[in-house]
PDB file of C-alpha atoms in Angstrom:
ATOM      1  CA  ASP A   1      90.574  19.116 113.500  1.00  0.00           C
ATOM      2  CA  PHE A   2      90.420  22.600 114.535  1.00  0.00           C
ATOM      3  CA  SER A   3      93.966  23.244 114.737  1.00  0.00           C
ATOM      4  CA  SER A   4      93.537  26.301 111.509  1.00  0.00           C
ATOM      5  CA  VAL A   5      90.947  28.166 113.066  1.00  0.00           C
ATOM      6  CA  ALA A   6      93.484  30.882 114.883  1.00  0.00           C
ATOM      7  CA  THR A   7      96.129  31.088 111.728  1.00  0.00           C
ATOM      8  CA  SER A   8      97.015  34.126 110.138  1.00  0.00           C
ATOM      9  CA  LYS A   9      93.820  36.127 108.289  1.00  0.00           C
ATOM     10  CA  ALA A  10      96.120  38.101 107.373  1.00  0.00           C
ATOM     11  CA  PRO A  11      96.114  39.311 103.268  1.00  0.00           C
ATOM     12  CA  ASN A  12      99.100  37.898 101.276  1.00  0.00           C
ATOM     13  CA  PRO A  13      99.772  40.750  98.587  1.00  0.00           C
ATOM     14  CA  ASN A  14     102.458  38.148  97.408  1.00  0.00           C
ATOM     15  CA  VAL A  15      98.809  36.296  96.014  1.00  0.00           C
ATOM     16  CA  CYS A  16      96.487  39.052  96.263  1.00  0.00           C
ATOM     17  CA  THR A  17      96.316  40.265  92.781  1.00  0.00           C
ATOM     18  CA  THR A  18      96.304  36.696  91.303  1.00  0.00           C
ATOM     19  CA  GLU A  19      93.806  35.877  88.623  1.00  0.00           C
ATOM     20  CA  MET A  20      92.754  39.525  88.302  1.00  0.00           C
ATOM     21  CA  LEU A  21      91.358  41.093  85.347  1.00  0.00           C
ATOM     22  CA  THR A  22      94.963  42.871  83.280  1.00  0.00           C
ATOM     23  CA  LYS A  23      94.420  42.982  79.695  1.00  0.00           C
ATOM     24  CA  ILE A  24      91.169  44.252  77.894  1.00  0.00           C
ATOM     25  CA  VAL A  25      91.474  44.074  74.238  1.00  0.00           C
ATOM     26  CA  TYR A  26      88.651  45.308  71.973  1.00  0.00           C
ATOM     27  CA  PRO A  27      87.425  44.698  68.187  1.00  0.00           C
ATOM     28  CA  THR A  28      89.465  47.755  66.940  1.00  0.00           C
ATOM     29  CA  GLY A  29      93.020  45.493  67.855  1.00  0.00           C
ATOM     30  CA  GLY A  30      93.488  48.410  70.856  1.00  0.00           C
ATOM     31  CA  ALA A  31      93.735  46.792  74.369  1.00  0.00           C
ATOM     32  CA  THR A  32      93.187  48.362  78.053  1.00  0.00           C
ATOM     33  CA  VAL A  33      96.069  47.127  79.956  1.00  0.00           C
ATOM     34  CA  LEU A  34      95.923  47.316  84.375  1.00  0.00           C
ATOM     35  CA  THR A  35      98.308  47.383  87.229  1.00  0.00           C
ATOM     36  CA  TRP A  36      96.989  46.063  90.592  1.00  0.00           C
ATOM     37  CA  GLU A  37      98.511  45.997  93.885  1.00  0.00           C
ATOM     38  CA  SER A  38      97.129  44.746  97.058  1.00  0.00           C
ATOM     39  CA  ASN A  39      95.247  47.818  99.476  1.00  0.00           C
ATOM     40  CA  ASP A  40      97.288  49.173 102.260  1.00  0.00           C
ATOM     41  CA  TYR A  41      97.134  51.837 105.051  1.00  0.00           C
ATOM     42  CA  SER A  42      98.793  53.107 107.424  1.00  0.00           C
ATOM     43  CA  GLN A  43      95.960  54.760 109.985  1.00  0.00           C
ATOM     44  CA  ILE A  44      93.423  51.874 111.413  1.00  0.00           C
ATOM     45  CA  VAL A  45      89.930  53.023 112.540  1.00  0.00           C
ATOM     46  CA  SER A  46      89.700  53.140 116.472  1.00  0.00           C
ATOM     47  CA  THR A  47      87.556  50.346 118.240  1.00  0.00           C
ATOM     48  CA  ASP A  48      85.391  53.054 118.947  1.00  0.00           C
ATOM     49  CA  ARG A  49      85.108  54.097 115.461  1.00  0.00           C
ATOM     50  CA  GLN A  50      86.007  58.222 117.118  1.00  0.00           C
ATOM     51  CA  SER A  51      89.312  58.610 115.853  1.00  0.00           C
ATOM     52  CA  LEU A  52      92.802  56.836 114.168  1.00  0.00           C
ATOM     53  CA  VAL A  53      94.859  54.887 115.064  1.00  0.00           C
ATOM     54  CA  GLN A  54      98.488  54.315 113.360  1.00  0.00           C
ATOM     55  CA  TRP A  55      99.384  51.122 112.671  1.00  0.00           C
ATOM     56  CA  SER A  56     102.570  49.360 114.377  1.00  0.00           C
ATOM     57  CA  PRO A  57     103.516  45.887 113.640  1.00  0.00           C
ATOM     58  CA  GLY A  58     101.940  44.008 117.190  1.00  0.00           C
ATOM     59  CA  ILE A  59      99.482  47.394 117.727  1.00  0.00           C
ATOM     60  CA  PHE A  60      96.637  44.667 119.065  1.00  0.00           C
ATOM     61  CA  GLY A  61      98.121  42.245 120.855  1.00  0.00           C
ATOM     62  CA  ASP A  62      99.899  40.364 118.039  1.00  0.00           C
ATOM     63  CA  ASN A  63     101.811  39.724 114.491  1.00  0.00           C
ATOM     64  CA  THR A  64      99.359  39.606 112.377  1.00  0.00           C
ATOM     65  CA  LEU A  65      98.309  42.912 111.292  1.00  0.00           C
ATOM     66  CA  ILE A  66     101.282  43.884 108.516  1.00  0.00           C
ATOM     67  CA  GLY A  67      99.580  47.457 106.953  1.00  0.00           C
ATOM     68  CA  VAL A  68      98.191  45.116 104.173  1.00  0.00           C
ATOM     69  CA  GLY A  69      94.063  44.960 103.789  1.00  0.00           C
ATOM     70  CA  GLY A  70      92.289  42.683 101.671  1.00  0.00           C
ATOM     71  CA  GLY A  71      91.500  43.532  98.516  1.00  0.00           C
ATOM     72  CA  ASN A  72      93.474  45.363  95.490  1.00  0.00           C
ATOM     73  CA  ARG A  73      93.581  48.822  94.132  1.00  0.00           C
ATOM     74  CA  ILE A  74      94.481  49.860  90.678  1.00  0.00           C
ATOM     75  CA  ALA A  75      98.422  50.251  90.352  1.00  0.00           C
ATOM     76  CA  GLU A  76      98.158  52.112  86.467  1.00  0.00           C
ATOM     77  CA  ILE A  77      96.546  51.833  83.659  1.00  0.00           C
ATOM     78  CA  LYS A  78      97.535  51.775  80.390  1.00  0.00           C
ATOM     79  CA  ASN A  79      96.001  51.581  77.079  1.00  0.00           C
ATOM     80  CA  ILE A  80      97.715  50.907  73.624  1.00  0.00           C
ATOM     81  CA  GLY A  81      95.972  51.678  69.834  1.00  0.00           C
ATOM     82  CA  SER A  82      95.557  49.581  67.423  1.00  0.00           C
ATOM     83  CA  ASP A  83      99.479  49.608  65.941  1.00  0.00           C
ATOM     84  CA  GLY A  84     101.176  48.153  69.550  1.00  0.00           C
ATOM     85  CA  ALA A  85     101.894  52.365  70.262  1.00  0.00           C
ATOM     86  CA  PRO A  86     100.748  53.840  73.289  1.00  0.00           C
ATOM     87  CA  LEU A  87      98.385  55.911  74.314  1.00  0.00           C
ATOM     88  CA  THR A  88      98.131  57.120  77.811  1.00  0.00           C
ATOM     89  CA  ASP A  89      99.415  55.527  80.944  1.00  0.00           C
ATOM     90  CA  LYS A  90      98.270  56.654  84.187  1.00  0.00           C
ATOM     91  CA  LYS A  91      99.974  55.837  87.189  1.00  0.00           C
ATOM     92  CA  TYR A  92      97.891  56.094  90.578  1.00  0.00           C
ATOM     93  CA  TYR A  93     100.217  56.859  93.981  1.00  0.00           C
ATOM     94  CA  TYR A  94      98.050  56.117  96.964  1.00  0.00           C
ATOM     95  CA  LYS A  95     100.169  58.010  99.382  1.00  0.00           C
ATOM     96  CA  ASN A  96      99.895  60.958 101.839  1.00  0.00           C
ATOM     97  CA  GLY A  97     101.772  64.889 100.346  1.00  0.00           C
ATOM     98  CA  TYR A  98     102.889  62.682  97.031  1.00  0.00           C
ATOM     99  CA  VAL A  99     103.962  65.328  94.476  1.00  0.00           C
ATOM    100  CA  ALA A 100     105.751  65.087  91.206  1.00  0.00           C
ATOM    101  CA  GLY A 101     109.103  64.718  91.721  1.00  0.00           C
ATOM    102  CA  THR A 102     108.517  62.837  95.490  1.00  0.00           C
ATOM    103  CA  ASN A 103     110.358  59.138  96.334  1.00  0.00           C
ATOM    104  CA  ILE A 104     107.510  57.073  96.831  1.00  0.00           C
ATOM    105  CA  ALA A 105     109.115  54.861  99.309  1.00  0.00           C
ATOM    106  CA  THR A 106     109.314  58.043 101.591  1.00  0.00           C
ATOM    107  CA  LEU A 107     105.563  58.556 102.113  1.00  0.00           C
ATOM    108  CA  THR A 108     102.709  56.855 104.122  1.00  0.00           C
ATOM    109  CA  SER A 109     100.308  55.494 103.001  1.00  0.00           C
ATOM    110  CA  SER A 110      96.948  57.558 102.524  1.00  0.00           C
ATOM    111  CA  GLY A 111      95.305  54.467 104.091  1.00  0.00           C
ATOM    112  CA  VAL A 112      92.914  53.672 106.626  1.00  0.00           C
ATOM    113  CA  LEU A 113      92.222  50.088 107.701  1.00  0.00           C
ATOM    114  CA  ASN A 114      88.236  50.939 108.583  1.00  0.00           C
ATOM    115  CA  GLY A 115      88.446  48.485 112.212  1.00  0.00           C
ATOM    116  CA  ALA A 116      90.386  45.784 112.542  1.00  0.00           C
ATOM    117  CA  PRO A 117      87.593  42.377 113.456  1.00  0.00           C
ATOM    118  CA  VAL A 118      88.545  40.621 116.056  1.00  0.00           C
ATOM    119  CA  TYR A 119      87.025  36.786 115.922  1.00  0.00           C
ATOM    120  CA  SER A 120      86.495  33.910 118.459  1.00  0.00           C
ATOM    121  CA  TYR A 121      86.102  30.569 118.964  1.00  0.00           C
ATOM    122  CA  SER A 122      85.631  28.274 122.218  1.00  0.00           C
ATOM    123  CA  PHE A 123      85.461  24.289 121.651  1.00  0.00           C
ATOM    124  CA  SER A 124      85.860  21.315 122.765  1.00  0.00           C
ATOM    125  CA  ASN A 125      84.529  18.764 120.866  1.00  0.00           C
ATOM    126  CA  LEU A 126      81.524  17.274 122.250  1.00  0.00           C
ATOM    127  CA  PRO A 127      80.030  15.107 119.728  1.00  0.00           C
ATOM    128  CA  GLY A 128      76.039  15.514 119.454  1.00  0.00           C
ATOM    129  CA  ASN A 129      73.142  13.335 117.547  1.00  0.00           C
ATOM    130  CA  ASN A 130      73.727  12.027 114.310  1.00  0.00           C
ATOM    131  CA  GLY A 131      77.513  13.013 113.607  1.00  0.00           C
ATOM    132  CA  VAL A 132      76.249  16.374 114.369  1.00  0.00           C
ATOM    133  CA  TYR A 133      79.127  17.880 117.282  1.00  0.00           C
ATOM    134  CA  TYR A 134      78.639  20.819 119.464  1.00  0.00           C
ATOM    135  CA  PHE A 135      81.355  22.864 120.255  1.00  0.00           C
ATOM    136  CA  SER A 136      82.501  24.703 123.677  1.00  0.00           C
ATOM    137  CA  GLY A 137      84.969  25.796 125.759  1.00  0.00           C
ATOM    138  CA  SER A 138      88.236  27.423 125.667  1.00  0.00           C
ATOM    139  CA  SER A 139      88.315  31.076 123.687  1.00  0.00           C
ATOM    140  CA  LYS A 140      90.904  32.328 121.733  1.00  0.00           C
ATOM    141  CA  PHE A 141      90.958  36.178 120.242  1.00  0.00           C
ATOM    142  CA  PHE A 142      92.781  36.855 116.936  1.00  0.00           C
ATOM    143  CA  TYR A 143      92.327  39.527 114.327  1.00  0.00           C
ATOM    144  CA  SER A 144      92.598  40.458 110.706  1.00  0.00           C
ATOM    145  CA  SER A 145      92.870  43.212 108.227  1.00  0.00           C
ATOM    146  CA  GLY A 146      91.442  41.784 105.574  1.00  0.00           C
ATOM    147  CA  ASN A 147      87.768  42.866 107.088  1.00  0.00           C
ATOM    148  CA  TYR A 148      85.602  44.351 104.529  1.00  0.00           C
ATOM    149  CA  GLY A 149      84.336  47.779 105.579  1.00  0.00           C
ATOM    150  CA  TYR A 150      82.285  48.429 109.452  1.00  0.00           C
ATOM    151  CA  THR A 151      79.121  47.142 107.764  1.00  0.00           C
ATOM    152  CA  GLY A 152      80.722  43.951 106.187  1.00  0.00           C
ATOM    153  CA  GLN A 153      79.870  45.944 102.567  1.00  0.00           C
ATOM    154  CA  GLY A 154      82.550  47.514 101.125  1.00  0.00           C
ATOM    155  CA  SER A 155      86.669  47.917 100.655  1.00  0.00           C
ATOM    156  CA  PRO A 156      88.165  47.075 104.121  1.00  0.00           C
ATOM    157  CA  VAL A 157      90.770  50.302 102.850  1.00  0.00           C
ATOM    158  CA  GLY A 158      89.571  53.631 102.006  1.00  0.00           C
ATOM    159  CA  TYR A 159      92.473  56.438 100.832  1.00  0.00           C
ATOM    160  CA  LYS A 160      92.577  59.891 102.259  1.00  0.00           C
ATOM    161  CA  GLU A 161      94.856  60.846  98.957  1.00  0.00           C
ATOM    162  CA  VAL A 162      94.948  59.098  95.757  1.00  0.00           C
ATOM    163  CA  ALA A 163      97.269  60.997  92.967  1.00  0.00           C
ATOM    164  CA  GLU A 164      96.786  59.981  89.357  1.00  0.00           C
ATOM    165  CA  VAL A 165      99.803  60.797  87.526  1.00  0.00           C
ATOM    166  CA  ASN A 166     100.647  60.726  83.384  1.00  0.00           C
ATOM    167  CA  ALA A 167     103.399  58.207  83.179  1.00  0.00           C
TER     168      ALA A 167
END
């Protein structure tokens, strides 16, 4: 059954941070608490790799791109002393034009998706020798924002601006 091959390959921000490292406890009793969030983006590198395209739902002919890229980024780092008192608290904003006091919700992401890969498959489920199946026939194309860079390595999303703010 190959019916799931063409399902959406878009990352799910509700589960992307599952099982991420959230706390480091030091032998001295202090700790670092990490808060993660999904990568997001407002622009995509064009297919000819010569320009940036503004993101919008359905930009690639379907609605699988939701502005959320594969992988995670750090949202906040808190350092806690051995007595439980907060030592430092830094938040990270991945937004265009951030200035202290700005309503974060009004700013666009500074993220750039490093191209949206196109996947295709074709098959007709032809039986072969020794239980091996050969596939040919109809084709289907679909897109994903969960790729890992143009070369297949690294993060799928890069950022033009990141603000580190003392909370």
